[in-house]
mmCIF file of N, CA and C in Angstrom:
data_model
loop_
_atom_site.group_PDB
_atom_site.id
_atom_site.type_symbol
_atom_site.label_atom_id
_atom_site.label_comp_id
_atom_site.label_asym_id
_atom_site.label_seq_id
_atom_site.Cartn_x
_atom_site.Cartn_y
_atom_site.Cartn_z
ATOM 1 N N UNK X 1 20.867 4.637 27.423
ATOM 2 C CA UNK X 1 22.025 4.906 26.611
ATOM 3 C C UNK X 1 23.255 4.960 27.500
ATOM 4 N N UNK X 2 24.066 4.524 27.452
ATOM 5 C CA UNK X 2 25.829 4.388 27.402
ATOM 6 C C UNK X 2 25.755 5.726 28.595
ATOM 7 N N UNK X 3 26.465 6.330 29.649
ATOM 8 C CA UNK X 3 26.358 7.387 29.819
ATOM 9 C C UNK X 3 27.888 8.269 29.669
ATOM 10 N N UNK X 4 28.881 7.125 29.198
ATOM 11 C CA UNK X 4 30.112 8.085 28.516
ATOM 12 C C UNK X 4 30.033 8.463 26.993
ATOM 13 N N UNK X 5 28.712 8.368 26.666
ATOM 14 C CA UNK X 5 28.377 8.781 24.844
ATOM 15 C C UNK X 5 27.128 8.783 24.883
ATOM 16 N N UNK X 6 26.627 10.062 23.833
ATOM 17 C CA UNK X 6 25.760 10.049 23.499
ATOM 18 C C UNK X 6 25.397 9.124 22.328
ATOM 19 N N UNK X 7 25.951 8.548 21.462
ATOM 20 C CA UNK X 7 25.963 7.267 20.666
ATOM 21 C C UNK X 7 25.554 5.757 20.902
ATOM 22 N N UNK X 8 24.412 5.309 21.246
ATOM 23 C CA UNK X 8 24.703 3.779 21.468
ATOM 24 C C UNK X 8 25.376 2.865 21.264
ATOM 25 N N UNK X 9 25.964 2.087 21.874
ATOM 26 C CA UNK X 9 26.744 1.441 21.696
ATOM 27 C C UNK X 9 25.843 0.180 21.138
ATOM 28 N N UNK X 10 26.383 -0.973 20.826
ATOM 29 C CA UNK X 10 25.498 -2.080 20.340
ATOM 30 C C UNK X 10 26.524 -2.956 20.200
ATOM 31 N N UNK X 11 26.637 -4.205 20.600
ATOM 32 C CA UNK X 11 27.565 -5.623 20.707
ATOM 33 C C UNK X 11 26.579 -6.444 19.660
ATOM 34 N N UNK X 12 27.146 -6.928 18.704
ATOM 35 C CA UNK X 12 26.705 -7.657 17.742
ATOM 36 C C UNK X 12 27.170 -9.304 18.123
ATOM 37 N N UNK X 13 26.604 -10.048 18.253
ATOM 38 C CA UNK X 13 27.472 -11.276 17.723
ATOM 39 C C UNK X 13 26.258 -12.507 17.273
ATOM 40 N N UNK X 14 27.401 -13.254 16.052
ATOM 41 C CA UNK X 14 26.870 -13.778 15.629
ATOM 42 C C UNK X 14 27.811 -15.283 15.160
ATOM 43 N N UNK X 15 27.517 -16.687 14.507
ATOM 44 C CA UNK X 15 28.205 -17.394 14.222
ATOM 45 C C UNK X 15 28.982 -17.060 12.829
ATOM 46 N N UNK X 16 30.044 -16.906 13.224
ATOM 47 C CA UNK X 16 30.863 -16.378 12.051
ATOM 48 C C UNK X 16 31.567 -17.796 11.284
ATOM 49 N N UNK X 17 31.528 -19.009 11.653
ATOM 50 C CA UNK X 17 32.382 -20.388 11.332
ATOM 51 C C UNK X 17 31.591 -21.016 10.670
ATOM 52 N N UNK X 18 31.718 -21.430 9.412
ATOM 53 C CA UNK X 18 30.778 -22.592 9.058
ATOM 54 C C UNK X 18 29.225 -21.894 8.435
ATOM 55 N N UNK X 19 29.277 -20.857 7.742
ATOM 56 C CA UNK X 19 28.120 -19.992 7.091
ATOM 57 C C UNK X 19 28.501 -20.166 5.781
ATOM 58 N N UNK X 20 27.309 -20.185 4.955
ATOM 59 C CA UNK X 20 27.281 -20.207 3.380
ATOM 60 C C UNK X 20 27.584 -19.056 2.862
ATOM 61 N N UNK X 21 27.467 -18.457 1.887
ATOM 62 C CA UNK X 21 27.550 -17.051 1.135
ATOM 63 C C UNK X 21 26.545 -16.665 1.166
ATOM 64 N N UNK X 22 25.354 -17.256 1.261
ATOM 65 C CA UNK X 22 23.797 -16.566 1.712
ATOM 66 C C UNK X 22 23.877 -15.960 2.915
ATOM 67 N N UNK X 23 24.086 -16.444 4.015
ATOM 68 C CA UNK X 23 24.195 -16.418 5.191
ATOM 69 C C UNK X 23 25.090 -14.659 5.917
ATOM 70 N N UNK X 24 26.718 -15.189 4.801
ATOM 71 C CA UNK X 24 27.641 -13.786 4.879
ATOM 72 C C UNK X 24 26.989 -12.494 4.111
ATOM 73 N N UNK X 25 26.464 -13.307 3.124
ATOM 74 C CA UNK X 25 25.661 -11.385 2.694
ATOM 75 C C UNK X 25 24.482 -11.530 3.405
ATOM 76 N N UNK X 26 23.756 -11.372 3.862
ATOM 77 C CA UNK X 26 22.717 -11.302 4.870
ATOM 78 C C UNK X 26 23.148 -10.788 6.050
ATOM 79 N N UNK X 27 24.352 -11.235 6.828
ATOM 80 C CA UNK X 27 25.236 -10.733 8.093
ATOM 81 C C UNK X 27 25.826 -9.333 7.148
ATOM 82 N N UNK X 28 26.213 -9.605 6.234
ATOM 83 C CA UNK X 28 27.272 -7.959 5.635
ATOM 84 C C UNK X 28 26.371 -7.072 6.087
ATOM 85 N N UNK X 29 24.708 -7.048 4.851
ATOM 86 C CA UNK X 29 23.805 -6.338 4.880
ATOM 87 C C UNK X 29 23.549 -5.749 6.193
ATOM 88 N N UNK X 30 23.303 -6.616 6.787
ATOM 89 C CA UNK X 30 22.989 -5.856 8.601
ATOM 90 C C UNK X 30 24.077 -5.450 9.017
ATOM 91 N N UNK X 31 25.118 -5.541 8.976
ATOM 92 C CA UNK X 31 26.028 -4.924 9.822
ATOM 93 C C UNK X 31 26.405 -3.550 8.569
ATOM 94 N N UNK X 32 25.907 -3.385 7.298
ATOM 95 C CA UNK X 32 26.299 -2.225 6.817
ATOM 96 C C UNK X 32 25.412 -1.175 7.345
ATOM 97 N N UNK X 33 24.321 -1.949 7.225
ATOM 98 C CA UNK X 33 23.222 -0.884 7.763
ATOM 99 C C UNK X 33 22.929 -0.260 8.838
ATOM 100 N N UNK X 34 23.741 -0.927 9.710
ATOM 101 C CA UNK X 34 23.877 -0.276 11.392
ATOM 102 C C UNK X 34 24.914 0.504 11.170
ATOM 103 N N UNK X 35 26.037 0.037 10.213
ATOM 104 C CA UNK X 35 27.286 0.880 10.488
ATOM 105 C C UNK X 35 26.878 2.478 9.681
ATOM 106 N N UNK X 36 25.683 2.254 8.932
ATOM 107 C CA UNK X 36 25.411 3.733 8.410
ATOM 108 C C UNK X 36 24.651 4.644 9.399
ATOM 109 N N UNK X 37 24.054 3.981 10.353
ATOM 110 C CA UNK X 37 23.509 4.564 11.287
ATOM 111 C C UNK X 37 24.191 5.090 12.285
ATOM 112 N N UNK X 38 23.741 5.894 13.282
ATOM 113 C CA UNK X 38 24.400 6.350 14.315
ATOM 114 C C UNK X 38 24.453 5.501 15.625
ATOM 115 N N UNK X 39 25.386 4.441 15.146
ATOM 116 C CA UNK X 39 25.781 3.422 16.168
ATOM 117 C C UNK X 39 26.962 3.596 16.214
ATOM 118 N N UNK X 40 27.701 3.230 17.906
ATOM 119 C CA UNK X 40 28.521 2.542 17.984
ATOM 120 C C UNK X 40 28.523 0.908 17.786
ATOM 121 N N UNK X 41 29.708 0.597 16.712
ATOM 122 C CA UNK X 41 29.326 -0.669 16.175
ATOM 123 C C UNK X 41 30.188 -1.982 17.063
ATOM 124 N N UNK X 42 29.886 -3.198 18.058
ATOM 125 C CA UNK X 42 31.067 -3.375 18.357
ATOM 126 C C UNK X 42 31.047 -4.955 18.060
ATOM 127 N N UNK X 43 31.435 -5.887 17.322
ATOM 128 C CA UNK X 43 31.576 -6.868 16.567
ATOM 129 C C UNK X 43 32.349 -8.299 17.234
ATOM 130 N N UNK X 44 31.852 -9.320 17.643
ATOM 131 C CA UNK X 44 32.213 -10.442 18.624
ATOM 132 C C UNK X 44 33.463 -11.019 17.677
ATOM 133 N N UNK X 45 33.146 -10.806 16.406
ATOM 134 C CA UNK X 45 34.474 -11.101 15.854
ATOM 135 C C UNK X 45 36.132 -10.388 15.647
ATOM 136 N N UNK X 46 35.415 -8.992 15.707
ATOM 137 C CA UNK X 46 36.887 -8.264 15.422
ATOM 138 C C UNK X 46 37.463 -8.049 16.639
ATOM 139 N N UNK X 47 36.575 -8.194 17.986
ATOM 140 C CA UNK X 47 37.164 -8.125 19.128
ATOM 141 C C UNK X 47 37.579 -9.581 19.723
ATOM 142 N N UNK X 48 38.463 -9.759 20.285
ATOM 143 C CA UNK X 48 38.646 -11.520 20.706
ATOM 144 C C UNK X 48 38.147 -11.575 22.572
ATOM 145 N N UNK X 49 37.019 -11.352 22.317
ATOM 146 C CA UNK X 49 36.827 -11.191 23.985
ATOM 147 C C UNK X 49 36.122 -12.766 24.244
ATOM 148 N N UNK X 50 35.721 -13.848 23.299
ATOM 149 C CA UNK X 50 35.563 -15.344 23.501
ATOM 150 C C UNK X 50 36.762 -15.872 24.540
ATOM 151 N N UNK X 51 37.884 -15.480 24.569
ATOM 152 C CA UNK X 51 38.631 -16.186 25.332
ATOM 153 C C UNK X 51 38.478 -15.892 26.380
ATOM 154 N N UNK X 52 37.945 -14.712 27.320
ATOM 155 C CA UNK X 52 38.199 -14.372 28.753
ATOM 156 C C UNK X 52 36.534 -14.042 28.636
ATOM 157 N N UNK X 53 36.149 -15.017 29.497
ATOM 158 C CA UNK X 53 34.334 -14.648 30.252
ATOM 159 C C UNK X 53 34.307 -13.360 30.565
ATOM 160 N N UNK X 54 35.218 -13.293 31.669
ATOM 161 C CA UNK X 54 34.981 -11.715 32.574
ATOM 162 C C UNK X 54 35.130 -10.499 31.776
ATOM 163 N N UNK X 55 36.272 -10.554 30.508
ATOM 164 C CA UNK X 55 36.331 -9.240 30.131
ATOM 165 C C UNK X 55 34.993 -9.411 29.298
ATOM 166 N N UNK X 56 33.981 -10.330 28.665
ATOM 167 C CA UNK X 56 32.750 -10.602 27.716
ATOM 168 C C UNK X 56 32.094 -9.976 28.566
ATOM 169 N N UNK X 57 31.458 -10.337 29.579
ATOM 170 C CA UNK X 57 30.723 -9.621 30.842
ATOM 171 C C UNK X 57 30.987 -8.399 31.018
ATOM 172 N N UNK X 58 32.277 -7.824 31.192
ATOM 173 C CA UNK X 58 32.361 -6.540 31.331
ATOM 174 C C UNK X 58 32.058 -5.451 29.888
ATOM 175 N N UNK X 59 32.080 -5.882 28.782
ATOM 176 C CA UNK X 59 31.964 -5.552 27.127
ATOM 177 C C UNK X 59 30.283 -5.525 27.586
ATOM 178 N N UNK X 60 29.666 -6.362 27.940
ATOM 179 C CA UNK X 60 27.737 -6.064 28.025
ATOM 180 C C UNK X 60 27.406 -5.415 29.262
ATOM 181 N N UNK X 61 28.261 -5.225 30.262
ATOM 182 C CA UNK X 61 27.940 -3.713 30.856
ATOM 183 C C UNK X 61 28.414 -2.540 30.608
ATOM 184 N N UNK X 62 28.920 -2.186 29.278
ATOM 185 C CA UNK X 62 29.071 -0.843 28.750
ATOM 186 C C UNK X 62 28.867 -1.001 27.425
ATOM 187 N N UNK X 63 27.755 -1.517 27.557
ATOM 188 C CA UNK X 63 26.863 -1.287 25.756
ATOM 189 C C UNK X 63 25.480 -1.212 26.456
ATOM 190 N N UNK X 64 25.008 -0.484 25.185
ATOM 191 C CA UNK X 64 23.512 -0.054 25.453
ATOM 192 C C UNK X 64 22.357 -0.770 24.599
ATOM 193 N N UNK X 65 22.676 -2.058 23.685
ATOM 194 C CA UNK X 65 22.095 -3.004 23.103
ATOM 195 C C UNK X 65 22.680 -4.294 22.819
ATOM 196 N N UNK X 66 22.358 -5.792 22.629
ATOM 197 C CA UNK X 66 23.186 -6.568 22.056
ATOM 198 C C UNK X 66 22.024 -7.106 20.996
ATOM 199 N N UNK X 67 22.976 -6.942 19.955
ATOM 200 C CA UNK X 67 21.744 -7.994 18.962
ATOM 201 C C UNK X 67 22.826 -9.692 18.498
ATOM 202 N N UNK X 68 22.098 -10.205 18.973
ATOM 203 C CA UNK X 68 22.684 -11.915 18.745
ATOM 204 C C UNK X 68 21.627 -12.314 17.334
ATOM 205 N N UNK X 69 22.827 -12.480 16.082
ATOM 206 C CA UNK X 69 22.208 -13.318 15.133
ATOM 207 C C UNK X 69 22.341 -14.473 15.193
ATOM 208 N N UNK X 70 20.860 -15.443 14.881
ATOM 209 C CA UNK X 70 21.016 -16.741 15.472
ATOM 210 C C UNK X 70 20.541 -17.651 13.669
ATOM 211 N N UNK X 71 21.170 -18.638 14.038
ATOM 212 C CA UNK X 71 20.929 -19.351 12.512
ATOM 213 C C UNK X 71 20.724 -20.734 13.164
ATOM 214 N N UNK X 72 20.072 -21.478 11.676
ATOM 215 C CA UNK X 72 19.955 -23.250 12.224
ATOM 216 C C UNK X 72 21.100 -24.026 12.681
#
């Protein structure tokens, strides 16, 4: 665990471009259900860290899980 929180942290990312409406409620669902849990929630989309490698790298050494949703 994280050692500035007792909360896990967790980096989500997933393809957010080019998904059906099956696809977005299926991504909602999981990300509601973590957000009811006692996670820190931290989202590849609401953060813009795609543009700079190093600060991405530095975002997965201060999280304590990453879950990557992967589609066809």
């Amino acid at each position: 665990m994280n050692k500035k929180s007792l909360i896990p942290r967790v980096f989500i990312s997933y393809c957010w471009e080019n998904f059906d409406s099956t696809l977005f409620k299926y991504i909602t669902h999981i990300l509601q259900e973590l957000s009811e849990s006692e996670f820190e929630l931290i989202i590849d989309k609401k953060s813009q860290i795609g543009d700079d490698i190093a600060q991405f790298m530095k975002l997965l050494e201060q999280v304590d899980a990453v879950i990557i949703l992967l589609t066809p």
